[in-house]
Coordinates of C-alpha atoms and ligand atoms in Angstrom, one line a residue:
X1214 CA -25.4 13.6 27.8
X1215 CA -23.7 10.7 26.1
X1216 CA -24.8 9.3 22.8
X1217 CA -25.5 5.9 22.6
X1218 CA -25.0 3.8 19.3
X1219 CA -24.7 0.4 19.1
X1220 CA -21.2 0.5 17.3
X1221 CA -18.5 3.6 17.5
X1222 CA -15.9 3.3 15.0
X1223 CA -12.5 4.6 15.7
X1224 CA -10.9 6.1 12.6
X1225 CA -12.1 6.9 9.0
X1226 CA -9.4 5.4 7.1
X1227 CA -10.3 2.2 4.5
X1228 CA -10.6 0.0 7.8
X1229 CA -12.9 2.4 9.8
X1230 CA -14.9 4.1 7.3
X1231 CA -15.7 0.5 5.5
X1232 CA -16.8 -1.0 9.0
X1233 CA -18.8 1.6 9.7
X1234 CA -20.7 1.5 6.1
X1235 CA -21.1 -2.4 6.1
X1236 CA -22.2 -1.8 10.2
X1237 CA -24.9 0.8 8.7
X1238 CA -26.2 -1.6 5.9
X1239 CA -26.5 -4.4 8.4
X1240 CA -29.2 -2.4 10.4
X1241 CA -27.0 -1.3 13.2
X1242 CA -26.8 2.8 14.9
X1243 CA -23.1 3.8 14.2
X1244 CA -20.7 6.8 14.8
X1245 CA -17.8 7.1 13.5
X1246 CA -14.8 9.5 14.5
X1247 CA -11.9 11.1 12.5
X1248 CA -9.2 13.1 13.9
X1249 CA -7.7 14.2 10.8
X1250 CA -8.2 17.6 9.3
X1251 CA -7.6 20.1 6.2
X1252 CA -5.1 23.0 6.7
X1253 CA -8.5 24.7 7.0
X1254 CA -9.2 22.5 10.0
X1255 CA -12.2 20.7 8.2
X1256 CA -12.7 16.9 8.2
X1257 CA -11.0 15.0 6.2
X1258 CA -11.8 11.0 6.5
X1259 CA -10.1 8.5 4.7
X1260 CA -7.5 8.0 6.8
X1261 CA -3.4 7.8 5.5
X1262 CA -4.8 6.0 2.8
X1263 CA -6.9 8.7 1.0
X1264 CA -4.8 11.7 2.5
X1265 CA -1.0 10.7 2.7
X1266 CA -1.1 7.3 1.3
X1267 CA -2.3 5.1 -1.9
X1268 CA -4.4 8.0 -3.0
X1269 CA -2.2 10.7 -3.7
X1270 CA 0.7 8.5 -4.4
X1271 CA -1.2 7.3 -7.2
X1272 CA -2.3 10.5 -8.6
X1273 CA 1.3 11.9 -8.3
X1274 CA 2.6 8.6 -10.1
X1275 CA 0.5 9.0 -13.0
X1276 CA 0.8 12.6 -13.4
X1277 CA 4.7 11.6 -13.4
X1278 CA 4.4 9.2 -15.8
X1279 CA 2.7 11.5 -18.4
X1280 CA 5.8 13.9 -17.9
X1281 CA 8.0 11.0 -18.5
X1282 CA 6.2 9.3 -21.9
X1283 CA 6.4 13.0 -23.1
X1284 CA 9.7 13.3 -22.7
X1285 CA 10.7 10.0 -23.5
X1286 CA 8.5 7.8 -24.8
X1287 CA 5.7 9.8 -27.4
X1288 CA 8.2 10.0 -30.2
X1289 CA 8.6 5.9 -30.6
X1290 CA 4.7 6.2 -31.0
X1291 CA 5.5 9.0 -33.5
X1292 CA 4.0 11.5 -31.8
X1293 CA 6.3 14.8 -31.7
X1294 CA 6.1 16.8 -28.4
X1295 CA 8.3 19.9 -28.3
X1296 CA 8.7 21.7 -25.4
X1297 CA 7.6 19.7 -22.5
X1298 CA 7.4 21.4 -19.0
X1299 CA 6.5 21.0 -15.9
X1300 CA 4.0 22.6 -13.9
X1301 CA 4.4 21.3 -10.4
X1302 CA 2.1 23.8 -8.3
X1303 CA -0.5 21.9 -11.2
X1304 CA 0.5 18.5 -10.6
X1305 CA 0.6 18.8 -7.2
X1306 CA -3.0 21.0 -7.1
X1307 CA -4.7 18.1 -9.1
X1308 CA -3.4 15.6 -6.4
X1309 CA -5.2 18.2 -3.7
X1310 CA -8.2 17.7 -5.5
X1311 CA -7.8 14.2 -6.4
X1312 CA -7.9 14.0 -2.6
X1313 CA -10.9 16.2 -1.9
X1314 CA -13.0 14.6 -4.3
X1315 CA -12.2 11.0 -2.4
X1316 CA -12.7 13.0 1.2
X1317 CA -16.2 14.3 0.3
X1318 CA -17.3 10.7 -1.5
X1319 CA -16.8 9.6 2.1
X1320 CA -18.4 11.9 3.8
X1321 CA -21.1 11.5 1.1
X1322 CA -20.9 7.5 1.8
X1323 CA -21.7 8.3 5.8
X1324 CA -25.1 10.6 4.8
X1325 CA -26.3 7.9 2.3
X1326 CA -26.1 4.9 4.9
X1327 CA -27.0 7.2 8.1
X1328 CA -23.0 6.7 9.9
X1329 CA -23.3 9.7 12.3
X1330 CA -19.5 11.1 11.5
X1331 CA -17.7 13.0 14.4
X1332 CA -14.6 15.0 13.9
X1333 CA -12.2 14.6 16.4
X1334 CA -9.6 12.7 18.7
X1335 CA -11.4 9.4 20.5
X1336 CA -10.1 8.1 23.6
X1337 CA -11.5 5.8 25.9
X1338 CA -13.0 6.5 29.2
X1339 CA -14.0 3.9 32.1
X1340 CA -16.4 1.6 31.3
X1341 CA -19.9 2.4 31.8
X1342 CA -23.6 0.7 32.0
X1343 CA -24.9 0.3 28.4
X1344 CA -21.2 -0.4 27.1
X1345 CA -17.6 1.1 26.4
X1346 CA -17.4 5.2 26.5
X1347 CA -15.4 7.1 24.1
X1348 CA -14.5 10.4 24.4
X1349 CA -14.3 12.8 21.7
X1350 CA -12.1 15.6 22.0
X1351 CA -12.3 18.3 19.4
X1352 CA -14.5 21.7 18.7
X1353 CA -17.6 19.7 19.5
X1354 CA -16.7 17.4 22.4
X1355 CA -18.9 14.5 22.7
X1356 CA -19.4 11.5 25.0
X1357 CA -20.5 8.4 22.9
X1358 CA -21.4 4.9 24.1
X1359 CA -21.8 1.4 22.4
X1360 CA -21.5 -2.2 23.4
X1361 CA -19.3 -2.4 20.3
X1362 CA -16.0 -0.1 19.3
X1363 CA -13.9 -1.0 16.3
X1364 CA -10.6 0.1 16.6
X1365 CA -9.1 1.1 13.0
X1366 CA -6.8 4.3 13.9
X1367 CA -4.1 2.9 11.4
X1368 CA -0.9 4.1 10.9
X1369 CA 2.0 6.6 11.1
X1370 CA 5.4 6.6 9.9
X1371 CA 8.5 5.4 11.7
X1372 CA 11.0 8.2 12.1
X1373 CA 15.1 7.5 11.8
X1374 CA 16.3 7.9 15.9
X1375 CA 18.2 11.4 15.3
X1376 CA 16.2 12.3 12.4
X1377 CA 13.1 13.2 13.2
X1378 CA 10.6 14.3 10.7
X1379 CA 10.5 18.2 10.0
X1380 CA 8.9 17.8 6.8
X1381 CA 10.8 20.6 5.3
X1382 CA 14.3 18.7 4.7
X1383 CA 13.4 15.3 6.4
X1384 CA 10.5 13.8 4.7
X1385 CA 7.7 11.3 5.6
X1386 CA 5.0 10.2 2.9
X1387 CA 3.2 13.3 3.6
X1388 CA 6.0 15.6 2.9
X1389 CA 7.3 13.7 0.3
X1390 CA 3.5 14.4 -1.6
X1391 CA 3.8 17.8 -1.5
X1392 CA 7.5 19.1 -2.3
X1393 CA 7.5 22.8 -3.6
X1394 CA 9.4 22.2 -5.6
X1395 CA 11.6 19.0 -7.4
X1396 CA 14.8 18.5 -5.2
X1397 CA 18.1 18.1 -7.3
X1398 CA 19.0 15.3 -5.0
X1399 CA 16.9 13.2 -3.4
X1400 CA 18.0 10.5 -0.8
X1401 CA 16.0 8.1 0.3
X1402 CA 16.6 5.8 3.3
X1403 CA 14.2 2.1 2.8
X1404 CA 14.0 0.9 -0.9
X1405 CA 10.4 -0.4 0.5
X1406 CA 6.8 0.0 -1.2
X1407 CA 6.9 3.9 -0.6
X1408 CA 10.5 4.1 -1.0
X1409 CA 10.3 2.9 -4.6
X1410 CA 6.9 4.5 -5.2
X1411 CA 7.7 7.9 -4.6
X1412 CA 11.6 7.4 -5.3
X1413 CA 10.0 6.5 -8.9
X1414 CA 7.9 10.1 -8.8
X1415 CA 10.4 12.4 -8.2
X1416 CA 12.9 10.8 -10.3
X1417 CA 10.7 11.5 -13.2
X1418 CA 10.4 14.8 -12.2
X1419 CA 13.7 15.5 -12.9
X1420 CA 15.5 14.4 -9.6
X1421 CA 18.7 12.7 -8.9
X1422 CA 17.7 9.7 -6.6
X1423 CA 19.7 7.8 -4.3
X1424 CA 18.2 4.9 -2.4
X1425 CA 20.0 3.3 0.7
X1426 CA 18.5 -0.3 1.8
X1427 CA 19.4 -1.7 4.7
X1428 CA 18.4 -5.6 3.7
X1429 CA 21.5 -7.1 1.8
X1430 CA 18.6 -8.4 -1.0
X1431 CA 16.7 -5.8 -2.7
X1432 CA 12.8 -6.4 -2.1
X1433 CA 13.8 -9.2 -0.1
X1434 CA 9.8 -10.4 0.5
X1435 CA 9.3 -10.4 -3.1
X1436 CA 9.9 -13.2 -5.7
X1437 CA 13.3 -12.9 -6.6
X1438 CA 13.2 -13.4 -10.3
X1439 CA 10.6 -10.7 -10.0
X1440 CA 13.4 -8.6 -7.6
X1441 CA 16.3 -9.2 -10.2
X1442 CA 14.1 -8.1 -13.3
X1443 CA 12.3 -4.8 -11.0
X1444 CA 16.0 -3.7 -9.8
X1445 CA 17.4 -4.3 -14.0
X1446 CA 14.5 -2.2 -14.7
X1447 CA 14.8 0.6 -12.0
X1448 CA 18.4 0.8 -12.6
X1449 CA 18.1 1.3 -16.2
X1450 CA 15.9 4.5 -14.8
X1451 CA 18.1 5.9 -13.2
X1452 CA 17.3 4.8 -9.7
X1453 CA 20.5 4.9 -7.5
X1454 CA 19.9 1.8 -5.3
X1455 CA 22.0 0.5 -2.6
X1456 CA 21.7 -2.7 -0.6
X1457 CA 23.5 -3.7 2.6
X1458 CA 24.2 -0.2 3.8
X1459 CA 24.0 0.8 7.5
X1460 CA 22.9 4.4 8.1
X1461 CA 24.9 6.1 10.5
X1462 CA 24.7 10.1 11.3
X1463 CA 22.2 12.2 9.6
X1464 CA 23.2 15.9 9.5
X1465 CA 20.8 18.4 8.6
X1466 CA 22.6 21.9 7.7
X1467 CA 20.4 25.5 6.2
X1468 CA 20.4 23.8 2.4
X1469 CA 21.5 20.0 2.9
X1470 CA 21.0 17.0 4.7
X1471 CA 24.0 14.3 5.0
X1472 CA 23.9 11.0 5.5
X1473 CA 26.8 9.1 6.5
X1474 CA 26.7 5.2 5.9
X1475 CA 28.6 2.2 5.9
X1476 CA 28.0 0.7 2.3
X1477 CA 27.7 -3.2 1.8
X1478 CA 31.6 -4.0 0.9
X1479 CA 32.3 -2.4 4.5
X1480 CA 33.7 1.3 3.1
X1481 CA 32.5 4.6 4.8
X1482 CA 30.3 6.3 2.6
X1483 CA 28.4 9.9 2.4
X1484 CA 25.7 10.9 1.0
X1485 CA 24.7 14.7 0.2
X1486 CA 20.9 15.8 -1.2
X1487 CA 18.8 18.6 -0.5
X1488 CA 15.8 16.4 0.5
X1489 CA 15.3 13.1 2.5
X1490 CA 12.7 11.0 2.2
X1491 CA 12.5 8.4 5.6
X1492 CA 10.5 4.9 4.9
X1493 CA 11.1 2.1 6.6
X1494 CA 8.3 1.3 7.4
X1495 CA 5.4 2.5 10.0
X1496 CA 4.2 1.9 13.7
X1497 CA 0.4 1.8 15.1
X1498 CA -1.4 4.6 16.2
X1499 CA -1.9 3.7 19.8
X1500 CA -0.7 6.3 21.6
X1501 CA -3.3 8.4 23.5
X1502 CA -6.5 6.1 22.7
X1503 CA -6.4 5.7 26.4
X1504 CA -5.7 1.7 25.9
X1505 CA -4.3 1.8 29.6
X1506 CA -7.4 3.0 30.9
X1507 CA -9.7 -0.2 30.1
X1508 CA -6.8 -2.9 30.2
X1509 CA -6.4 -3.3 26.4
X1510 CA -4.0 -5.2 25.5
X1511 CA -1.0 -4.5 23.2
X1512 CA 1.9 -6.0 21.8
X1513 CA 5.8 -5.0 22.3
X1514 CA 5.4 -2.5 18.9
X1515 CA 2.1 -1.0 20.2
X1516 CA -0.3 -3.1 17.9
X1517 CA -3.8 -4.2 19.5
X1518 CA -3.8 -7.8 19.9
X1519 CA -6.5 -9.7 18.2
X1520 CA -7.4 -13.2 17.4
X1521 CA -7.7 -14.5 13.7
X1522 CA -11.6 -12.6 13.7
X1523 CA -10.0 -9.3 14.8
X1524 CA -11.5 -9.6 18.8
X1525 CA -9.4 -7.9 20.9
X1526 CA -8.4 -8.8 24.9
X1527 CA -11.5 -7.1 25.7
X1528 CA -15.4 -8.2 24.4
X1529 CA -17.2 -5.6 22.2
X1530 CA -13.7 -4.3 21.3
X1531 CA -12.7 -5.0 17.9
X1532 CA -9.3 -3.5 15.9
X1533 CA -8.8 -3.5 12.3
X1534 CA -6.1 -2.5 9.5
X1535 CA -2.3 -0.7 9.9
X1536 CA -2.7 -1.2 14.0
X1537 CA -3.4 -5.1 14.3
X1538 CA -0.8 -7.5 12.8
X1539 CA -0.6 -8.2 8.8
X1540 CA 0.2 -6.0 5.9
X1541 CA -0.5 -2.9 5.9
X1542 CA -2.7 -2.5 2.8
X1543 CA -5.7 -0.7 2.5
X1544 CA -7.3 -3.7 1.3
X1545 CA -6.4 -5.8 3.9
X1546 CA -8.2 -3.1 6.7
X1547 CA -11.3 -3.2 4.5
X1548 CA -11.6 -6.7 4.6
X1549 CA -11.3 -7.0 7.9
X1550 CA -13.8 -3.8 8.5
X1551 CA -16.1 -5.9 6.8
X1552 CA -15.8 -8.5 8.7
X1553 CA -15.8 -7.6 12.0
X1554 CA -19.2 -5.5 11.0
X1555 CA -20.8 -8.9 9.4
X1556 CA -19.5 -10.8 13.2
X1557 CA -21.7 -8.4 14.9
X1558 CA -24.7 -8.9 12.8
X1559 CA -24.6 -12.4 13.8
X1560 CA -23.0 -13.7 10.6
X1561 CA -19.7 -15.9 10.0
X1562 CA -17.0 -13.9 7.6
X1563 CA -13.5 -14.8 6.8
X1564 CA -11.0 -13.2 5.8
X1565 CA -8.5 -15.4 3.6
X1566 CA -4.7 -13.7 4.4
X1567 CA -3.4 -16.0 1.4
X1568 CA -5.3 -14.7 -1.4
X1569 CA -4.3 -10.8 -0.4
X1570 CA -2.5 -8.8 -3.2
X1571 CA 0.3 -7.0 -3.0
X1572 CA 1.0 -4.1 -6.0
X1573 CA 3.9 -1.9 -5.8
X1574 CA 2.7 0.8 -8.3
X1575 CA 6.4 1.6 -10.0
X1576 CA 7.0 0.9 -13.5
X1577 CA 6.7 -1.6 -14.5
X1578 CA 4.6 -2.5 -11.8
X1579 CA 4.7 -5.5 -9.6
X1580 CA 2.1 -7.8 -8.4
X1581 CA 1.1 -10.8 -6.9
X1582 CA -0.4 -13.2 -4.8
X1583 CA 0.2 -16.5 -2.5
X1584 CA 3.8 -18.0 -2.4
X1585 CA 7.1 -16.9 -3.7
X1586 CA 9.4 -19.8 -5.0
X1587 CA 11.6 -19.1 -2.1
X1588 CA 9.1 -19.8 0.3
X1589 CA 7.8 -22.6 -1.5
X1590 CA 11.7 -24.1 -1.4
X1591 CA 12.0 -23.5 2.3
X1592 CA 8.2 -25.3 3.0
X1593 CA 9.9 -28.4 0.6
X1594 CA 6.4 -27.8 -1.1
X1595 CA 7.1 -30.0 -4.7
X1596 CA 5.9 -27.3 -7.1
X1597 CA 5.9 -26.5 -10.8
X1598 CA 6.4 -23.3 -12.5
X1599 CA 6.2 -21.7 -15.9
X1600 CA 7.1 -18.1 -17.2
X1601 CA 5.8 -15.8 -19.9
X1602 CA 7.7 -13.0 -20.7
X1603 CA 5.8 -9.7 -21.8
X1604 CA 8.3 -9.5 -24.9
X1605 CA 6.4 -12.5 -26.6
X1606 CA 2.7 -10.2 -25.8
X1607 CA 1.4 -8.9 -29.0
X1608 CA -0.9 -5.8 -26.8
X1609 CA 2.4 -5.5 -24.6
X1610 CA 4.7 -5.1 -28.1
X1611 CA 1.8 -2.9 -29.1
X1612 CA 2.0 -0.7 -26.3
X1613 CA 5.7 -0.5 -26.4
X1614 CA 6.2 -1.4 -22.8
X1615 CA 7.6 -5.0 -23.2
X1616 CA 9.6 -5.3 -19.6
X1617 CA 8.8 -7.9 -17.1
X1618 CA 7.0 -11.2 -17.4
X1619 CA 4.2 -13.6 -15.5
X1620 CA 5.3 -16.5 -13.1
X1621 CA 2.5 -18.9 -12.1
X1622 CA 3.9 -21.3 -9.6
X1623 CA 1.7 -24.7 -9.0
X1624 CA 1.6 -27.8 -6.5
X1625 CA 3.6 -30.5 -8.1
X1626 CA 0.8 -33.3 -7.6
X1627 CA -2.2 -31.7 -7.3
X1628 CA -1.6 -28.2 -9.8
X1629 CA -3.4 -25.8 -7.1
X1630 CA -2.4 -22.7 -8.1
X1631 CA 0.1 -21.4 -4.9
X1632 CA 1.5 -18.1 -6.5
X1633 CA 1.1 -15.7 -9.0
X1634 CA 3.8 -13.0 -10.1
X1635 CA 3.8 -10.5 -12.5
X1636 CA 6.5 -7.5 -13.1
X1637 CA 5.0 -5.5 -16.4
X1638 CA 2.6 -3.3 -18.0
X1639 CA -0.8 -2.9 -15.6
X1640 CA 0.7 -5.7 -13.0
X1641 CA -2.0 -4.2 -10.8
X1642 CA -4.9 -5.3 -12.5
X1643 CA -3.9 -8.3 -13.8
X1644 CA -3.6 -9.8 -10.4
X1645 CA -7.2 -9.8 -9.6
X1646 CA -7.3 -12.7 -12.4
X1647 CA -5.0 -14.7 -10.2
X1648 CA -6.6 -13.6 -6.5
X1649 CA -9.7 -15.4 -8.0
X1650 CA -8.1 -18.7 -9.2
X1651 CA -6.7 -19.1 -6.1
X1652 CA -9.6 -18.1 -3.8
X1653 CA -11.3 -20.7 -5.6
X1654 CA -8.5 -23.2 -5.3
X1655 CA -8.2 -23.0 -8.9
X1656 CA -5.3 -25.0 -11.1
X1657 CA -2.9 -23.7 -13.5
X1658 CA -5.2 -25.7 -16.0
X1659 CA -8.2 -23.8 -14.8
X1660 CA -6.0 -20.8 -15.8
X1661 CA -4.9 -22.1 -19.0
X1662 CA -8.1 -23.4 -20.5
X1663 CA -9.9 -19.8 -19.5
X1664 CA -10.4 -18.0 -22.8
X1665 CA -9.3 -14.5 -22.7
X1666 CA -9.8 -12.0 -25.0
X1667 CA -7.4 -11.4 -27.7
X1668 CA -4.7 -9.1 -27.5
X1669 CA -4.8 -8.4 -23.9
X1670 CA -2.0 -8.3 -21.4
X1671 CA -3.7 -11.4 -19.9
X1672 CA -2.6 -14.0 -22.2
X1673 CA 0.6 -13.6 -20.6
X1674 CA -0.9 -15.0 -17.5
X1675 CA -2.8 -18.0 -19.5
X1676 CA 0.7 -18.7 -21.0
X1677 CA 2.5 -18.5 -18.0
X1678 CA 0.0 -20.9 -16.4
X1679 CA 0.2 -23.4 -19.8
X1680 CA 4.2 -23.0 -19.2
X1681 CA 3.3 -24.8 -16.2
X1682 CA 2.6 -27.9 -18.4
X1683 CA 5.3 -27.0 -20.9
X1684 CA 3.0 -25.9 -23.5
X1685 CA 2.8 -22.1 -23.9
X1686 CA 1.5 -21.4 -27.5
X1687 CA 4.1 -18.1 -28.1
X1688 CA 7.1 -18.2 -26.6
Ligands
LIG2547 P1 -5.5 4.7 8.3 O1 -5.8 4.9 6.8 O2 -4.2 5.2 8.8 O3 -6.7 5.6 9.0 C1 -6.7 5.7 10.4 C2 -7.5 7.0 10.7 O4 -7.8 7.0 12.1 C3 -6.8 8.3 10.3 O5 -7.7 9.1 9.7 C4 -6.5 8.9 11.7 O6 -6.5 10.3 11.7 C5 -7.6 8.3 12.5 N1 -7.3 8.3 14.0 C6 -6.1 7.8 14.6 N2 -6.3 7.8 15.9 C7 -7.4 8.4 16.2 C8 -8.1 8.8 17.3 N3 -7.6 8.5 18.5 N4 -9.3 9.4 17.2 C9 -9.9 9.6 16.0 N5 -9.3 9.3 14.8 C10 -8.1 8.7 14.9 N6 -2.1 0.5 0.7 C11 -2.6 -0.1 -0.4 O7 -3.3 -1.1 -0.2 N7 -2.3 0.3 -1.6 C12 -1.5 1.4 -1.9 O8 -1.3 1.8 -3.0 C13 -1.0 2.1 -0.7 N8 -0.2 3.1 -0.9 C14 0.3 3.8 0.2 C15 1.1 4.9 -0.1 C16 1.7 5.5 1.0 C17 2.6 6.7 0.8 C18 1.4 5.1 2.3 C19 1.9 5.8 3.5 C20 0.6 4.0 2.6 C21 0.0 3.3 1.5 N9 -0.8 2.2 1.6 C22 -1.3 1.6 0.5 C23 -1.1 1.7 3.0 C24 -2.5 2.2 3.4 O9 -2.6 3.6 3.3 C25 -2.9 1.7 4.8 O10 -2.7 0.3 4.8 C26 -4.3 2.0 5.1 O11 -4.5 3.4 5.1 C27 -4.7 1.5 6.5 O12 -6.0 1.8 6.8 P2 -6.5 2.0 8.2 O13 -8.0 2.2 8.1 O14 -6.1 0.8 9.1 O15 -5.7 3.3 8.8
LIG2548 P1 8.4 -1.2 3.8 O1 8.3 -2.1 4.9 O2 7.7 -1.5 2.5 O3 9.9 -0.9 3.5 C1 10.8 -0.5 4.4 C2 12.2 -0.7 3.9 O4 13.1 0.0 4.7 C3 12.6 -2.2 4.0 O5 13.1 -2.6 2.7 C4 13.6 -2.3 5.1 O6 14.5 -3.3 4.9 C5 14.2 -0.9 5.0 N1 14.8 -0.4 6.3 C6 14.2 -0.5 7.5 N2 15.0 0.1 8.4 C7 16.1 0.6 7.8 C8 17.2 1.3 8.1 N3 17.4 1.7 9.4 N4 18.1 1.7 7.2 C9 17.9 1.3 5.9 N5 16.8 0.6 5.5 C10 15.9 0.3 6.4 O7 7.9 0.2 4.4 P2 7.5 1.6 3.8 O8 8.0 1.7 2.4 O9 7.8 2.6 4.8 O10 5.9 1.5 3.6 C11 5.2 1.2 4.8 C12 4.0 0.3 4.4 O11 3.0 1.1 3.8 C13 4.4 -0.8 3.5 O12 4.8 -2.0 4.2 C14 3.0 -1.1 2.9 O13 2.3 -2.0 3.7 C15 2.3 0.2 2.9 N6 2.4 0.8 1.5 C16 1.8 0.1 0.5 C17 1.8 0.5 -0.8 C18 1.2 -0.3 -1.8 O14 0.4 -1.2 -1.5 N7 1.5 -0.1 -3.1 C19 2.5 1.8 -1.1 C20 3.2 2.4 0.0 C21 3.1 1.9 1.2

C-alpha cells in the first residue's frame, strides 16, 4: 500500500534534508529518502556534504593545521614542542566521528520536526491519482506518493576518461578523506576548491604535492589580486602548482600512477606519485531517478531544468542544490530547499544568487562575495576600490598570521557595495559582514562608519571599505 505525504524529498544532503525540515515546520506530511549508507549499511544522511564533502574536509583541515603550527609555527609564539608526530588512524578516526555526530544531528533533526526518513534508492514510477509515485528500493521497499517531490540528489565526482576512480591509487574526495596512510607523492589533477583544499591537507601531512591545472590562470573565477597573493602564498608552502598543462595518459602500475602532460611552454612532461587525487569538478546525480519515465526534463550535462524558483518541466516537481544549475555549495542547496518548502506553503521566497559566498578553506583562506574587478571591467561598470592589507591589523600581527588583505570594490556614482574579497586569517567568517551589506544594498560608507570592535580581524574590512574614499586610518 503506498504512503501518501504531501511532499517526498529526494535526498538528505543540505538541499534535501533542509527542504524537508522547513516543509515539516510549515505544517506539511513529509518523507524523505537517503540512499547513502555506513560501511555497516546504516543510514547516513547528509548527503556529499556531511559524508565526503565540506564536513570532513574541514575536520581533516584543521586537524592538519594543528600538525603544521606545531611543527612550524608554536615556537614564534614561544611555545617549545619537541617531538611532534602524527597519528593518522587518530586524525582520520576523529574525522569518522566528526561525521557521525553530524549524521545522527540529522537524523535527530527528522524525529524532532516529524520528517518520516526512508533509507534507500528513490526512483520514479508512472504517475498516479493523488500525485507523483516514488519508489523506494532498499531493505524496506516502499511505495510513497505526494503531489509535491523535491528533487536534491546532488552530486558526484567527474572521473578523468581512462582514469576511472579505484579509490585505492586514483582518488575522488572520498578517497582522498581517508588515505591510510600519507602518500610521499601526491598529484593532483584540478587546482579547483577540493583540489587546493585537500592538496593543502596532505601537504601538511608530510606529502610532496604536485598540482596540474588545466586553465592558463590559476583560480581563474577568483579576483585576481586575490589569485596572485593565494598562489605567492601556496607556493611559499610548498604547493607544486602548474597552470596550462594538458593531461594526457594516466598509467596506473602495482605502486605508482603516471601522468603524462603537456606543460604550458608546450614541452612533454611526466609526472610520477604514489596517489592521485581527480577534481575537476562534479556531474548531477540523475542517473537512475527514472527521469525518462515521467518526461522530466534535463539538460545536455544531466542537470534538472528549473526556472529561477527551482520548478521543474513538470508541476509538483521541484529540484534543488549540486543537480540544478549554480554553484555547488552547500549553502546555495539550503537556500533553495528553503525556498521551494516556503513556495508550497503559499509564500513568496527568494533566493538572491548575488549575495552567495564563496570560501575556499586553505590558508590563508579566501572569501567573498558579489563582483570581481574583472568582471566589473568587462560590464564597463565605473567602480571604486580600496585595499587593506592584513600586515597593517594589529589582532592579525597579534596572531602572527599577517598574509593576505581585504578588497571592497564600490559603484563609482552611487558607492553600492558590488564585491567583497578577502585572502587572510578567518576569511570565512569575515565574509558574512560583507553578504549582509550587500543584501541590504549597503555602501562602502555604511561599511566604514560601522563601529567594530577593537582589535578584531574586521577592521581590515572597515578600512578596506574607508580605502574606498581614500581615507583608511592605518595603512
Ligand atoms: P548532496 O549533498 O550531494 O546530497 C544528495 C543526497 O542524495 C546524497 O545523500 C545521495 O546519496 C542522495 N541520493 C542521490 N540519488 C538518490 C536517489 N535516487 N535516492 C535516494 N537518495 C539519493 N560546499 C560548501 O558550501 N562548503 C564547503 O566547504 C564544501 N566543501 C566540499 C568539500 C568537498 C570535498 C566536496 C566534494 C564538496 C564540498 N562542498 C562544499 C559542496 C557541497 O558538498 C555540495 O554543494 C552539497 O553537498 C550539495 O548538496 P545537495 O543536497 O544538493 O546534494
Ligand atoms: P572546481 O570546479 O572547483 O575545480 C576544477 C578545476 O579543475 C578547475 O580549475 C578546472 O579548470 C580544472 N580542470 C577541469 N578539467 C581539467 C582537466 N582535464 N585537466 C586539468 N584541469 C582540469 O571543482 P572541484 O575542485 O572538483 O570541486 C567541485 C565543486 O565542489 C566546486 O566547484 C565547489 O562548488 C564544491 N566545493 C566547494 C568547496 C567550498 O565551498 N569550500 C570545497 C570543495 C568543493
Amino acid at each position: 500500500m503506498a504512503k501518501q505525504f504531501d511532499v517526498v524529498v529526494i535526498g538528505a544532503g543540505p538541499g534535501g534534508y533542509i527542504a524537508a525540515i522547513r516543509a515539516a515546520q510549515l505544517g506539511m506530511s513529509v518523507a524523505c529518502v537517503d540512499a547513502w549508507s555506513t560501511a555497516e549499511g546504516k543510514p547516513a544522511p547528509g548527503g556529499t556534504c556531511t559524508n565526503v564533502g565540506c564536513i570532513p574536509s574541514k575536520a581533516l583541515l584543521q586537524s592538519s593545521e594543528h600538525f603544521e603550527h606545531a611543527n612550524l609555527h608554536l615556537a614564534e609564539h614561544g611555545v617549545d614542542v619537541k617531538g611532534v608526530s602524527l597519528n593518522l588512524d587518530k586524525l582520520v578516526g576523529r574525522k569518522d566521528v566528526v561525521v557521525k555526530q553530524n549524521n545522527d544531528g540529522i537524523l535527530y533533526l527528522f524525529k524532532k520536526n516529524k520528517v518520516n526518513f526512508f533509507h534507500g534508492t528513490a526512483s520514479f514510477g508512472a504517475k498516479v491519482d493523488g500525485g507523483w509515485s516514488v519508489n523506494v528500493a532498499g531493505a524496506n521497499a516502499e511505495e510513497l506518493v505526494a503531489k509535491n517531490v523535491i528533487i536534491a540528489t546532488g552530486s558526484s565526482a567527474r572521473a578523468l576518461p581512462g582514469a576511472e576512480f579505484d579509490e585505492e591509487q586514483i582518488l575522488s574526495n572520498d578517497g582522498a578523506l581517508r588515505l591510510p596512510k600519507v602518500p610521499k607523492k601526491l598529484a593532483v589533477i584540478g587546482a579547483g576548491v577540493i583540489g587546493l583544499e585537500l592538496g593543502s591537507v596532505w601537504r601538511r601531512l608530510g606529502a610532496e604535492v604536485t598540482i596540474l591545472e588545466g586553465a592558463p590562470e590559476f583560480l581563474s573565477a577568483v579576483d585576481r589580486d586575490v589569485a596572485k597573493e593565494a598562489l605567492k602564498a601556496f607556493t611559499k608552502q610548498g604547493l607544486k602548482i602548474n597552470v596550462g598543462v594538458k593531461v594526457g595518459e594516466i598509467k596506473k602500475s602495482a605502486k605508482q600512477v603516471t601522468i603524462n602532460y603537456v606543460d604550458a611552454a608546450g614541452a612533454e612532461q611526466k609526472l610520477e606519485a604514489d596517489k592521485l587525487i581527480v577534481s575537476i569538478g562534479r556531474v548531477p546525480n540523475t542517473a537512475g531517478l527514472g527521469a525518462e519515465t515521467i518526461g522530466l526534463k534535463l539538460d545536455e550535462r544531466g542537470f534538472v531544468v528549473v526556472d529561477d524558483d527551482c520548478a521543474t518541466s513538470l508541476p509538483g516537481i521541484w529540484a534543488v542544490g549540486d543537480v540544478v544549475r549554480g554553484p555547488m555549495l552547500a549553502h546555495k542547496a539550503e537556500e533553495e530547499g528553503v525556498a521551494v518548502a516556503e513556495r508550497l506553503a503559499g509564500q513568496q521566497p527568494h533566493v538572491n544568487f548575488d549575495t552567495v559566498p564563496w570560501v575556499i578553506y586553505t590558508s590563508p583562506e579566501i572569501a567573498w562575495v558579489g563582483k570581481t574587478e574583472q568582471q566589473l571591467k568587462t560590464e564597463g561598470r565605473a567602480y571604486r576600490a580600496g585595499s587593506f592589507p592584513f600586515l597593517a591589523n594589529g589582532r592579525a600581527r597579534a596572531l602572527g598570521d599577517t598574509t593576505g588583505f581585504v578588497k571592497v570594490l564600490a559603484d563609482a556614482k552611487t558607492d553600492e557595495v558590488l564585491g567583497v574579497h578577502f585572502v587572510g586569517p578567518v576569511a570565512s567568517e569575515l565574509v558574512a559582514e560583507a553578504v549582509a551589506i550587500m543584501e541590504f544594498r549597503g555602501a562602502s560608507e555604511d561599511i566604514a562608519r560601522i563601529c567594530h570592535a577593537h582589535p578584531t580581524l574586521s577592521e581590515a574590512l572597515k578600512e578596506a571599505a574607508l580605502a574606498v574614499d581614500k581615507r583608511a586610518l592605518n595603512f
